PDB file of C-alpha atoms in Angstrom:
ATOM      1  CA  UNK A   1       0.000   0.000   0.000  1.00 44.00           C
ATOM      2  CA  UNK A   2       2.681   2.194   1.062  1.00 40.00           C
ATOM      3  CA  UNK A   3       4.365   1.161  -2.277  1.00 39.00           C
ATOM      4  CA  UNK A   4       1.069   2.491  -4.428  1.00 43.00           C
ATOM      5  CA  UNK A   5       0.707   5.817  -2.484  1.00 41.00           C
ATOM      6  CA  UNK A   6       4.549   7.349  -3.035  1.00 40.00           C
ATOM      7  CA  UNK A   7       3.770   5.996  -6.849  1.00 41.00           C
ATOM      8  CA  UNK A   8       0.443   8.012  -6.916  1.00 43.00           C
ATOM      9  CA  UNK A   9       2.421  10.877  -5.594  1.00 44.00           C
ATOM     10  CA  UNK A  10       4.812  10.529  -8.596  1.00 38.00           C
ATOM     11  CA  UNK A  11       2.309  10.581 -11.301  1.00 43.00           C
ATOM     12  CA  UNK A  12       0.577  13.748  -9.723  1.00 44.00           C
ATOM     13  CA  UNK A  13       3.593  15.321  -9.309  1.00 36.00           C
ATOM     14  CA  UNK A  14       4.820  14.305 -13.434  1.00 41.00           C
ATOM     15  CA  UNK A  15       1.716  15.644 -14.600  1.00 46.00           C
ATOM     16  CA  UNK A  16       0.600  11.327 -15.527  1.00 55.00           C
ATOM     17  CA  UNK A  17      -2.707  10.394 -14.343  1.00 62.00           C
ATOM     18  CA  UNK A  18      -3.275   8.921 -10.847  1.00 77.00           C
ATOM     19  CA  UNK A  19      -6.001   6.597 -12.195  1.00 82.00           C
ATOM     20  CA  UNK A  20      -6.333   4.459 -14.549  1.00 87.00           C
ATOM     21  CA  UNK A  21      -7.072   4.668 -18.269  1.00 90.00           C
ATOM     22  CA  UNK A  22      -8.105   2.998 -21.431  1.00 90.00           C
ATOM     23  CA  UNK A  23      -4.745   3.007 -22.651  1.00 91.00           C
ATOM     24  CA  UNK A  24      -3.018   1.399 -19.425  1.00 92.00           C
ATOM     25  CA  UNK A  25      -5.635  -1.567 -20.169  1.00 93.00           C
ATOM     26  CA  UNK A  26      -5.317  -1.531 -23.538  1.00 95.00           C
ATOM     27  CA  UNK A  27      -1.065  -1.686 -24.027  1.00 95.00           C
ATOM     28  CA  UNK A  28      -1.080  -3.967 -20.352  1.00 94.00           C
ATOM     29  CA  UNK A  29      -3.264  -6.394 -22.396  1.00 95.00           C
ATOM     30  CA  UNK A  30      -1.219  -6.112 -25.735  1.00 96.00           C
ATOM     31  CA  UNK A  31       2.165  -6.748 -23.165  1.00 96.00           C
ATOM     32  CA  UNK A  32       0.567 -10.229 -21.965  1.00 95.00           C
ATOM     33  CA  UNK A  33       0.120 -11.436 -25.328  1.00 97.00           C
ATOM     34  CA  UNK A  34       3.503 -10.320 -26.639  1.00 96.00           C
ATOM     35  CA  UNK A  35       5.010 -12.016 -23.510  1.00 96.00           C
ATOM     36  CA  UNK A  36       2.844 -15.177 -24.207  1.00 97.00           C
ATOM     37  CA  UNK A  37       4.153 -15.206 -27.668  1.00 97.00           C
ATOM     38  CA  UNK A  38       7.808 -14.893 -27.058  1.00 96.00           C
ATOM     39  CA  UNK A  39       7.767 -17.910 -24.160  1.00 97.00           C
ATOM     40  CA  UNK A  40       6.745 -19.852 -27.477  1.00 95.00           C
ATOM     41  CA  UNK A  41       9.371 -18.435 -29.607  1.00 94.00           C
ATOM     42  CA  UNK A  42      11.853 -19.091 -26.688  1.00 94.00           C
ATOM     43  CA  UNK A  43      11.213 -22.196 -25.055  1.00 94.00           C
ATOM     44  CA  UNK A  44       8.222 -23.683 -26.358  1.00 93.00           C
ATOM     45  CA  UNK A  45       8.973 -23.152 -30.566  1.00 91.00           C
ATOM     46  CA  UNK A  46       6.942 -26.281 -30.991  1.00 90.00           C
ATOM     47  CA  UNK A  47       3.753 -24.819 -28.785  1.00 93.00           C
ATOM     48  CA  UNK A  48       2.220 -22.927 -31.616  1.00 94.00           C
ATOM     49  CA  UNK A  49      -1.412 -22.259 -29.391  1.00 96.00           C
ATOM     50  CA  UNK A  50       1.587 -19.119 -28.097  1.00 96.00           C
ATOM     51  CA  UNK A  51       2.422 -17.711 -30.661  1.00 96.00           C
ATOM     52  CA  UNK A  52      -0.815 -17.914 -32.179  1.00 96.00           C
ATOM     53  CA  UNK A  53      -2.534 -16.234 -29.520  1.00 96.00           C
ATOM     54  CA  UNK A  54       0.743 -14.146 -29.277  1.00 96.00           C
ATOM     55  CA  UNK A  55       0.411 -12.635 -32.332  1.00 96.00           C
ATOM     56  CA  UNK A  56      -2.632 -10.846 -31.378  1.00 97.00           C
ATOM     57  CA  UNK A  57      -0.596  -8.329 -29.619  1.00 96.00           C
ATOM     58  CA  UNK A  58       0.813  -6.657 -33.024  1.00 96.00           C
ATOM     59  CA  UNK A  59      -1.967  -4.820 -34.405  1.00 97.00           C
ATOM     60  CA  UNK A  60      -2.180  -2.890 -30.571  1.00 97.00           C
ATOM     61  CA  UNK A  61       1.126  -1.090 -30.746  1.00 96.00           C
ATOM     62  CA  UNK A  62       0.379  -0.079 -34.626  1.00 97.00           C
ATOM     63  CA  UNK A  63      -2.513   0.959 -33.874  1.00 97.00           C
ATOM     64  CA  UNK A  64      -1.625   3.404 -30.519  1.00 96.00           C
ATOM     65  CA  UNK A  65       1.511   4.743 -32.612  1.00 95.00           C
ATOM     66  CA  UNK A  66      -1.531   5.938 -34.842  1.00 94.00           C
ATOM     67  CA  UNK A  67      -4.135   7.157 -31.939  1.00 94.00           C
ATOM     68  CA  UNK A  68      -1.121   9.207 -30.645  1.00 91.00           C
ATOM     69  CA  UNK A  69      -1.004  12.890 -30.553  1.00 87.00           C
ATOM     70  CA  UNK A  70       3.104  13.034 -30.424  1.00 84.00           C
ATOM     71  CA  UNK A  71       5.000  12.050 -33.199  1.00 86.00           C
ATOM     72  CA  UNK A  72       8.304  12.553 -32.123  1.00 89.00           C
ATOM     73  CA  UNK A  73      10.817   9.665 -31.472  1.00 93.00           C
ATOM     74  CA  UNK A  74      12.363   9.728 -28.276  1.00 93.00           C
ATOM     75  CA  UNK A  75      16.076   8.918 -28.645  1.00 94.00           C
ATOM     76  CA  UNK A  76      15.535   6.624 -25.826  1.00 95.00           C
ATOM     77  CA  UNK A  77      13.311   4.738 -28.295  1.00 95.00           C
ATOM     78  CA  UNK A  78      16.203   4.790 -31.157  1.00 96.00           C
ATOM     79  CA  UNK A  79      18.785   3.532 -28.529  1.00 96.00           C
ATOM     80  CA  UNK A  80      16.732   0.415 -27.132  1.00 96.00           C
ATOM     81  CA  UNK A  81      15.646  -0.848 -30.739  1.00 97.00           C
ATOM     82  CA  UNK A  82      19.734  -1.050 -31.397  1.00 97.00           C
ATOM     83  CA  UNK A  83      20.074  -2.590 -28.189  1.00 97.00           C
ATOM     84  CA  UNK A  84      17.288  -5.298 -29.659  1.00 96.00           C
ATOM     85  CA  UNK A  85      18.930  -5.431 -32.546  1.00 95.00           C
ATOM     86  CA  UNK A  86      22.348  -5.969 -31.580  1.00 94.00           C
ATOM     87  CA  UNK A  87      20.876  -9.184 -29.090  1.00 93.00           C
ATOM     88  CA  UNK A  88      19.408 -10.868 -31.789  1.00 93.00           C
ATOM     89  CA  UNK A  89      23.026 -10.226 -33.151  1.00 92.00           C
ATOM     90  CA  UNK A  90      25.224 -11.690 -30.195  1.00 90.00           C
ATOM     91  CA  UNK A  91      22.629 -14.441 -30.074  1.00 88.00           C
ATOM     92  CA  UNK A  92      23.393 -15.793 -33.468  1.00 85.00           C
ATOM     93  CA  UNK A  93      19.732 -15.214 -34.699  1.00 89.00           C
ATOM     94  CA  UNK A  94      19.636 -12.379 -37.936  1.00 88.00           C
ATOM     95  CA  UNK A  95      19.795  -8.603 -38.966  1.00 88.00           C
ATOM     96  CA  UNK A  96      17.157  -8.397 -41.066  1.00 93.00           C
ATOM     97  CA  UNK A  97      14.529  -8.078 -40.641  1.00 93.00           C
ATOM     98  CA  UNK A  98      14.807  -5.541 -37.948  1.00 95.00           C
ATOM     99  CA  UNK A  99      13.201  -5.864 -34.966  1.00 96.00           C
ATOM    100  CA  UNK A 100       9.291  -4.212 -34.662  1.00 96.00           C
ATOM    101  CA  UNK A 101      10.718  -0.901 -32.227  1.00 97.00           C
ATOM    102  CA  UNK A 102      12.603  -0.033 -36.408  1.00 97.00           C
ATOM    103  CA  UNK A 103       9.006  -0.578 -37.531  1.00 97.00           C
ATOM    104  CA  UNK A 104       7.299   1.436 -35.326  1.00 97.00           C
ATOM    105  CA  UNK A 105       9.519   4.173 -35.451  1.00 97.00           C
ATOM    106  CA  UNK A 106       8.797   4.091 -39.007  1.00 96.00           C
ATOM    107  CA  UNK A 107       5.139   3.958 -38.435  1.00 96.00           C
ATOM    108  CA  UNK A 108       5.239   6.648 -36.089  1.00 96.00           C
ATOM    109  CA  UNK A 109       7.292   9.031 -38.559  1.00 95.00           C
ATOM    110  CA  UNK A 110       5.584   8.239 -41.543  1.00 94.00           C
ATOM    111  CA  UNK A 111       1.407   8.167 -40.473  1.00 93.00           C
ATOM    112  CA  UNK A 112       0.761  11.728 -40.989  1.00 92.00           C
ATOM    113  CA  UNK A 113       1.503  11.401 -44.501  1.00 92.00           C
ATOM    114  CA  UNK A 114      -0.099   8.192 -44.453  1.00 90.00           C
ATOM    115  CA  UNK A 115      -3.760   9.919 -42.970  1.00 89.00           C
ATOM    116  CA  UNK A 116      -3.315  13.189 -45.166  1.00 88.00           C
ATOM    117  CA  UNK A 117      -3.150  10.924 -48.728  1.00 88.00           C
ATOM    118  CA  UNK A 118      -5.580   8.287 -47.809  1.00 85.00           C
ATOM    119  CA  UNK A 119      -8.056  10.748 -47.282  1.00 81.00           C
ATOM    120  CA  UNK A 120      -8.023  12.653 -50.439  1.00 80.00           C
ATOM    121  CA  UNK A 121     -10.727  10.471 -51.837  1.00 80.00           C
ATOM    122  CA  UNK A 122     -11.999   7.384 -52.032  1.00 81.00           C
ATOM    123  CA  UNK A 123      -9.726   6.054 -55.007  1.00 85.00           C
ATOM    124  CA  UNK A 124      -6.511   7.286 -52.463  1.00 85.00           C
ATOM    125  CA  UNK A 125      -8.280   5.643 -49.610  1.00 84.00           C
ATOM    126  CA  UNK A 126      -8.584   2.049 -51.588  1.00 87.00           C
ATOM    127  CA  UNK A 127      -4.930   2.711 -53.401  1.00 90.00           C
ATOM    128  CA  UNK A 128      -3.260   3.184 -49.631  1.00 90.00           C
ATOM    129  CA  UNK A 129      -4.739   0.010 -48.840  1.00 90.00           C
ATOM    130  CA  UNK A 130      -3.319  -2.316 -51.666  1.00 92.00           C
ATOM    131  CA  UNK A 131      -0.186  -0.420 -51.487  1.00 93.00           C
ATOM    132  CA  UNK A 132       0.611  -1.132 -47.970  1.00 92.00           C
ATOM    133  CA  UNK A 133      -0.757  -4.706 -48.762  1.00 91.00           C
ATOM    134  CA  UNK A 134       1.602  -5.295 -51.636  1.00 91.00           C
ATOM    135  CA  UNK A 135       4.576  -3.594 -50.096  1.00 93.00           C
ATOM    136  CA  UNK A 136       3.958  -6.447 -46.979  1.00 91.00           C
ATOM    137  CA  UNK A 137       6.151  -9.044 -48.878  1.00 89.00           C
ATOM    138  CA  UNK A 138       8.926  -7.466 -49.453  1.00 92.00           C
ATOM    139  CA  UNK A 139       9.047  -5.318 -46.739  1.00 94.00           C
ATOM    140  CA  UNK A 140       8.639  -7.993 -44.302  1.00 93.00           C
ATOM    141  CA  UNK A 141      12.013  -8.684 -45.202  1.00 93.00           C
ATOM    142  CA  UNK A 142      13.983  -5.923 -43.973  1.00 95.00           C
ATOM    143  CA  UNK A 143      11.212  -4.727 -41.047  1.00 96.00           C
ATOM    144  CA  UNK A 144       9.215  -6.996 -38.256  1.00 95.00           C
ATOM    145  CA  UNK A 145       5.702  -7.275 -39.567  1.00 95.00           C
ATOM    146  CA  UNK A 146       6.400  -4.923 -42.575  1.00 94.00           C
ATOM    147  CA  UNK A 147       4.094  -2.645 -44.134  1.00 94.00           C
ATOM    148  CA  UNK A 148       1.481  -3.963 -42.942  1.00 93.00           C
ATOM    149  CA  UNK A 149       1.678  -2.614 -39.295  1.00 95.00           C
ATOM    150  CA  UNK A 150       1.346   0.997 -40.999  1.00 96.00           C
ATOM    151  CA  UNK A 151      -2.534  -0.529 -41.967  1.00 94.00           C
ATOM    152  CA  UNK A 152      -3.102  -0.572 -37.921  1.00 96.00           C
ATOM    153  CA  UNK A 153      -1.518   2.588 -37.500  1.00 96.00           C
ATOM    154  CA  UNK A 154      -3.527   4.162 -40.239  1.00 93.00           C
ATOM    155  CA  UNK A 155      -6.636   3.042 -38.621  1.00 94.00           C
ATOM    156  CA  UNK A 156      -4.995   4.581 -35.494  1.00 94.00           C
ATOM    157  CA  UNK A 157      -4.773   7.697 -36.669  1.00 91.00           C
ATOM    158  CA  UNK A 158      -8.521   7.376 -38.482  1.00 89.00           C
ATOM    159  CA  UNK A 159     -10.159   6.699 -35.233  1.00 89.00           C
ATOM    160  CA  UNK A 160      -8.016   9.453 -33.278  1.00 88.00           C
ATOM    161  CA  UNK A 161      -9.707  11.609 -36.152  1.00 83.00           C
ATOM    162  CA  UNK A 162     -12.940   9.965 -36.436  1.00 78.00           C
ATOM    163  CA  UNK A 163     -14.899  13.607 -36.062  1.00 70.00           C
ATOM    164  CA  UNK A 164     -13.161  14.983 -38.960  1.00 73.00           C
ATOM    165  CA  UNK A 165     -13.150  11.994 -41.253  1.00 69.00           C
ATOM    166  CA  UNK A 166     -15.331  12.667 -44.321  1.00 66.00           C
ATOM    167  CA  UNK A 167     -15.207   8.900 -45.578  1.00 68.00           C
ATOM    168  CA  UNK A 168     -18.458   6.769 -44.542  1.00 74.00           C
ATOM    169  CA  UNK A 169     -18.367   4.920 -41.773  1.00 79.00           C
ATOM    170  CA  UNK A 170     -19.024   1.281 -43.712  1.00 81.00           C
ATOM    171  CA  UNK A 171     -15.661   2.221 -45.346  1.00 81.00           C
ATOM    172  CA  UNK A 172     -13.422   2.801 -42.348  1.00 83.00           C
ATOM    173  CA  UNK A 173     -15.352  -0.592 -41.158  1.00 88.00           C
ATOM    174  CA  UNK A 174     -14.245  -2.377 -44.485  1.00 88.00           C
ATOM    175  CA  UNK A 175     -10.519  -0.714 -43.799  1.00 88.00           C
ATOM    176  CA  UNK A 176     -10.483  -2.629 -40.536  1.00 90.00           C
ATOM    177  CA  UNK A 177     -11.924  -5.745 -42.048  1.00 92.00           C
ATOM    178  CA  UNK A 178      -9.812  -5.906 -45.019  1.00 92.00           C
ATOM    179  CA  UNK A 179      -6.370  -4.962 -42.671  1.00 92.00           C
ATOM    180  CA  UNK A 180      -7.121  -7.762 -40.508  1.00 94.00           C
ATOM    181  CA  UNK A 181      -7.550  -9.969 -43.128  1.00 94.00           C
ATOM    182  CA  UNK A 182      -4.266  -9.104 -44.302  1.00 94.00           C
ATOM    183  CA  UNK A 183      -2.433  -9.483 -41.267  1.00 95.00           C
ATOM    184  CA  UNK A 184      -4.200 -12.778 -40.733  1.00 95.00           C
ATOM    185  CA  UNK A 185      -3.499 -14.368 -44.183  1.00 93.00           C
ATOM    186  CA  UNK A 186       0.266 -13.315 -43.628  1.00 92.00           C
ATOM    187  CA  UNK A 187       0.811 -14.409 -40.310  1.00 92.00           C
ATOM    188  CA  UNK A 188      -1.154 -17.830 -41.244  1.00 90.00           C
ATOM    189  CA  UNK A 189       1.857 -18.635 -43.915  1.00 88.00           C
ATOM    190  CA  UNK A 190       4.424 -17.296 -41.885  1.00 88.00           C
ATOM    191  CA  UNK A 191       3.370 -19.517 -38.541  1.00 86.00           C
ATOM    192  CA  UNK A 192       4.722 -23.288 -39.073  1.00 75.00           C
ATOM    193  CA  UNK A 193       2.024 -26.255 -39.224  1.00 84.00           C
ATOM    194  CA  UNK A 194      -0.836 -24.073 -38.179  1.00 89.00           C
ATOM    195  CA  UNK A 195      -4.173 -25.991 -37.488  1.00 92.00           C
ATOM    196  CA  UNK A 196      -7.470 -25.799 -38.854  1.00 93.00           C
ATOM    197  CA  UNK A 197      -8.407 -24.759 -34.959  1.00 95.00           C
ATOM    198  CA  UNK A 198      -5.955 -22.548 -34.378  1.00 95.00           C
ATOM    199  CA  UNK A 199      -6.521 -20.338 -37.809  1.00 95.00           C
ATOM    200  CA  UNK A 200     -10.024 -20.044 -36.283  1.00 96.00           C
ATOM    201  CA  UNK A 201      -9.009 -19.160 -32.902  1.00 97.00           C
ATOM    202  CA  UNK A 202      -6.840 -16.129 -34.696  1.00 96.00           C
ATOM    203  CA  UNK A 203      -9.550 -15.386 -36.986  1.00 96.00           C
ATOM    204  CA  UNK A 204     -12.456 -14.928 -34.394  1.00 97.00           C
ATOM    205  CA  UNK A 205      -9.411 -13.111 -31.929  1.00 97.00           C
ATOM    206  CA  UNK A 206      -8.968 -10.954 -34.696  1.00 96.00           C
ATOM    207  CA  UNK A 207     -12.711 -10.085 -34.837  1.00 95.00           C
ATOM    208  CA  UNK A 208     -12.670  -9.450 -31.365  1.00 96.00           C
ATOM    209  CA  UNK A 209      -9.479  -7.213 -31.529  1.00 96.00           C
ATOM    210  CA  UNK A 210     -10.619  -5.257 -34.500  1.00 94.00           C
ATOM    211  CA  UNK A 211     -13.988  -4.697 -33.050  1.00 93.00           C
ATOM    212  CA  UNK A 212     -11.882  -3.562 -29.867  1.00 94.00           C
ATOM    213  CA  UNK A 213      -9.904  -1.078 -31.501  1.00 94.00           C
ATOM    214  CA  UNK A 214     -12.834   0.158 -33.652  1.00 92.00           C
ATOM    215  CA  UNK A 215     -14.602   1.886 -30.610  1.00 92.00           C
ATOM    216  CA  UNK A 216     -11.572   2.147 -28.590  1.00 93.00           C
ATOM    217  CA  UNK A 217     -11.571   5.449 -26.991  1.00 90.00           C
ATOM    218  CA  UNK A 218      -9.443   8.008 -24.406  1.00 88.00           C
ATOM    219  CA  UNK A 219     -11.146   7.346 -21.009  1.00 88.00           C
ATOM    220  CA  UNK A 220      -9.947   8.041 -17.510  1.00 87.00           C
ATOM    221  CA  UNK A 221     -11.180   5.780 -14.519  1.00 86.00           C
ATOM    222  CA  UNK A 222     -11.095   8.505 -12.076  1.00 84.00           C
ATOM    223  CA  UNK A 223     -12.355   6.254  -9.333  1.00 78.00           C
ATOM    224  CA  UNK A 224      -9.963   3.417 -10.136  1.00 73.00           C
ATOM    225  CA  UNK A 225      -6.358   4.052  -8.685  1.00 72.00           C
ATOM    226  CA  UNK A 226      -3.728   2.568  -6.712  1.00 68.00           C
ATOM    227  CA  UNK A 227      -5.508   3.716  -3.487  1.00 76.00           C
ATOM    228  CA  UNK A 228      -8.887   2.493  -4.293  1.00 70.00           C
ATOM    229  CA  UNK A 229      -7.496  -0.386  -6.201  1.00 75.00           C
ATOM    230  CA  UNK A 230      -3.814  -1.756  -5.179  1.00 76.00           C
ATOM    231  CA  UNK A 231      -3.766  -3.926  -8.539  1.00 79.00           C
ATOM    232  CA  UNK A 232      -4.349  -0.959 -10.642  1.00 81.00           C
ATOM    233  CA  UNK A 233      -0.778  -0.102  -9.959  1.00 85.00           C
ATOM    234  CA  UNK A 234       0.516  -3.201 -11.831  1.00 87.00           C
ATOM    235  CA  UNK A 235      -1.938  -2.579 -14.635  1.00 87.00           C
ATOM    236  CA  UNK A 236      -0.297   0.991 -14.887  1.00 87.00           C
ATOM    237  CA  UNK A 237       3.271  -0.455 -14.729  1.00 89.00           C
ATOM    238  CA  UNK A 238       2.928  -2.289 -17.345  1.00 87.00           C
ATOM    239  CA  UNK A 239       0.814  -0.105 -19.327  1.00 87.00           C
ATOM    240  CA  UNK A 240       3.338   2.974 -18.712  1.00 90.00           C
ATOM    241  CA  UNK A 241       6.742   1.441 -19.298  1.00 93.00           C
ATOM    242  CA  UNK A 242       5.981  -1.121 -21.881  1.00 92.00           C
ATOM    243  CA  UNK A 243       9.265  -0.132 -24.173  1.00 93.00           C
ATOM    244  CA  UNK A 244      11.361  -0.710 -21.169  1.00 94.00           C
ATOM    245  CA  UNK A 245       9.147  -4.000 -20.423  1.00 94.00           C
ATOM    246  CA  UNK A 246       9.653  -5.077 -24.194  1.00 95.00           C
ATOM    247  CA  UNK A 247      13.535  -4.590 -24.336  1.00 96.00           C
ATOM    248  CA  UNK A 248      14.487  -5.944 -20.739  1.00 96.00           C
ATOM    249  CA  UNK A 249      12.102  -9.020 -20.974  1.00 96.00           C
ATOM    250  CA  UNK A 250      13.473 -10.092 -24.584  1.00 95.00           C
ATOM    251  CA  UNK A 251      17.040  -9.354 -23.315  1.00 96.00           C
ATOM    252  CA  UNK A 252      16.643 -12.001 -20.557  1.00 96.00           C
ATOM    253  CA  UNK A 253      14.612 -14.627 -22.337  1.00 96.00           C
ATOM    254  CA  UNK A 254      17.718 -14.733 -25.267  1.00 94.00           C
ATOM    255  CA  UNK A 255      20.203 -14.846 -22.395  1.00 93.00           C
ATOM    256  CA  UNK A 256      18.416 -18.164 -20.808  1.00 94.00           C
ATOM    257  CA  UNK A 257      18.340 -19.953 -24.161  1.00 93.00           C
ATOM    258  CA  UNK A 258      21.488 -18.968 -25.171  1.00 91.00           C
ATOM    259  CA  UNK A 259      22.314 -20.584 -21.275  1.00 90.00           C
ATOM    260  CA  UNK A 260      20.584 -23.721 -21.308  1.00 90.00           C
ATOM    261  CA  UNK A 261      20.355 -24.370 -25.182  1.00 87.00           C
ATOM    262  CA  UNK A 262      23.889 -22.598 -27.006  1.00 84.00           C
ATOM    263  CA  UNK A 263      22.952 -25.584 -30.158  1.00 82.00           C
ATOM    264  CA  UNK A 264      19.848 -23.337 -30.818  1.00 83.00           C
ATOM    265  CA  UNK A 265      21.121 -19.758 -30.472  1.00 83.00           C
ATOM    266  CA  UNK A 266      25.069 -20.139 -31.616  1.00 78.00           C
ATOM    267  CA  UNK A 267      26.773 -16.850 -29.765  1.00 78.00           C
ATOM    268  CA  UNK A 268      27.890 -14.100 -32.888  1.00 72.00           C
ATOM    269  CA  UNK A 269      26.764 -16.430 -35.520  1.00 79.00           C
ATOM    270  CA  UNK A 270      23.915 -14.516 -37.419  1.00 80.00           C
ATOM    271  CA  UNK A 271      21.890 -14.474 -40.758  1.00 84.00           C
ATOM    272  CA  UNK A 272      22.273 -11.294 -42.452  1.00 88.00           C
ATOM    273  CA  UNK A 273      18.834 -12.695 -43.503  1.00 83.00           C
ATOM    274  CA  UNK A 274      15.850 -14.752 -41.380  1.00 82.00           C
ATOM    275  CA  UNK A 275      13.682 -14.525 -44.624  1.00 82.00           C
ATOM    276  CA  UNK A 276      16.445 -15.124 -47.237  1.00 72.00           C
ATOM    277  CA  UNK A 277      13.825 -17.578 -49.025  1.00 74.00           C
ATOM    278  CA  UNK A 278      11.568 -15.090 -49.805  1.00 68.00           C
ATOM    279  CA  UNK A 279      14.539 -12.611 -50.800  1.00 63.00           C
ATOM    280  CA  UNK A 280      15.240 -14.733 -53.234  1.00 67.00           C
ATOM    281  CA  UNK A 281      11.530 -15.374 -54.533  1.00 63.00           C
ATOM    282  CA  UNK A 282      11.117 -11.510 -54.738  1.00 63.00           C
ATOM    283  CA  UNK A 283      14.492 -11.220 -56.543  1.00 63.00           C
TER     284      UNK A 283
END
């Protein structure tokens, strides 16, 4: 208790909220399932029910880079992705592509341009679409997830600016459909030996997510904090500090595995390329 009041104090003193909010749920919920799908990358690679459910995490942290007011990249950011970048390095994985904190600083750089042409008309609105579908491929090569994260943090930004948004509603709605389905048919080819149940499982979490993120709006639970409600203080932890969660939790899982299994992840020994396959194809 003593722990959630000086904490309380913090946040009123930095200006944060004291209580909770949609986005502490929202990004607490997204760092579960990105936790639950690297302890199947890690130590349970054969376990795909992990990273399927895993996976769901993604389209979240496109999708806030989009809602976001700021669009500046904190060099804070910029340092930890190298950090990522250089573990998959000394862990003998790959360089390319690079890890998703590249890809959302990309996102997060390039979605104003992204909203301002989609929304010329409805031709530019359909032509973003298959452009950032088409891109996916080879992109996906050099970035995590590719081009089509920037579909989630389009519909980011299109919900942030849902009031000023002259295209009909049924057409953002067919944006979300059509971006999930995307993601889904990607990530179904790029997950190993995926069952019949488990593609429905993603599909119907999908639904749910998209549906989720549709109406997902800036609320404050004024009445919920870590006074009222000790466990709030966890869901703002991890909600507040999920970059430092992300790096410091992938940093140690690659450290055990390179511990207890060095045949899997050979120290210094990395792929320029994980994808060199489809390099080739696209070449």
């Amino acid at each position: 208790m003593e722990l959630a009041m000086a904490l309380s104090g913090v946040l009123k003193t930095q200006k944060i909220s004291s209580a909770l909010t949609s986005y502490d749920l929202l990004k607490a919920l997204a760092l579960v399932l990105m936790v639950v799908d690297h302890v199947g990358y890690f130590f349970f690679p054969e376990e795909i029910w992990l990273r399927v459910i895993g996976r769901l995490s993604v389209p979240v942290w496109f999708f806030l880079i989009g809602y976001a007011k700021t669009r500046e990249v904190p060099r804070l950011f910029w340092i930890l992705a190298l950090v990522v970048a250089g573990s998959t390095l000394v862990s003998g994985e790959y360089l390319f592509p690079l890890n998703i904190l590249f890809t959302l600083i990309l996102a997060r750089l390039s979605v104003d341009w992204l909203y301002r042409h989609a929304l010329r008309n409805t031709e530019a609105f359909l032509g973003m679409f298959f452009l950032l579908s088409f891109a996916a491929p080879p992109s996906l090569v050099f970035i995590e997830y590719g081009t089509l994260g920037f579909l989630f943090t389009l519909m980011g930004a299109l919900r942030r600016h849902k009031g000023d948004v002259a295209a009909p509603s049924w057409m953002v709605w067919a944006f979300f459909a059509a971006g999930s389905f995307a993601y889904i048919l990607v990530q179904s080819l790029l997950l190993p030996s995926l069952s019949a149940g488990q593609f429905f499982f993603f599909v119907a979490g999908m639904v749910v997510l998209s549906f989720l993120l549709y109406r997902f709006n800036i609320h404050v639970f004024e009445k919920v904090n870590v006074r009222s409600f000790p466990p709030a203080l966890l869901l703002m932890l991890l909600g507040r500090r999920t970059l430092e969660f992300y790096v410091l939790h992938l940093l140690v899982f690659r450290a055990v595995v390179m511990a207890v299994d060095p045949s899997r992840f050979a120290f210094g020994e990395f792929k320029v390329f994980a994808f060199s396959q489809l390099l080739s194809f696209l070449l």
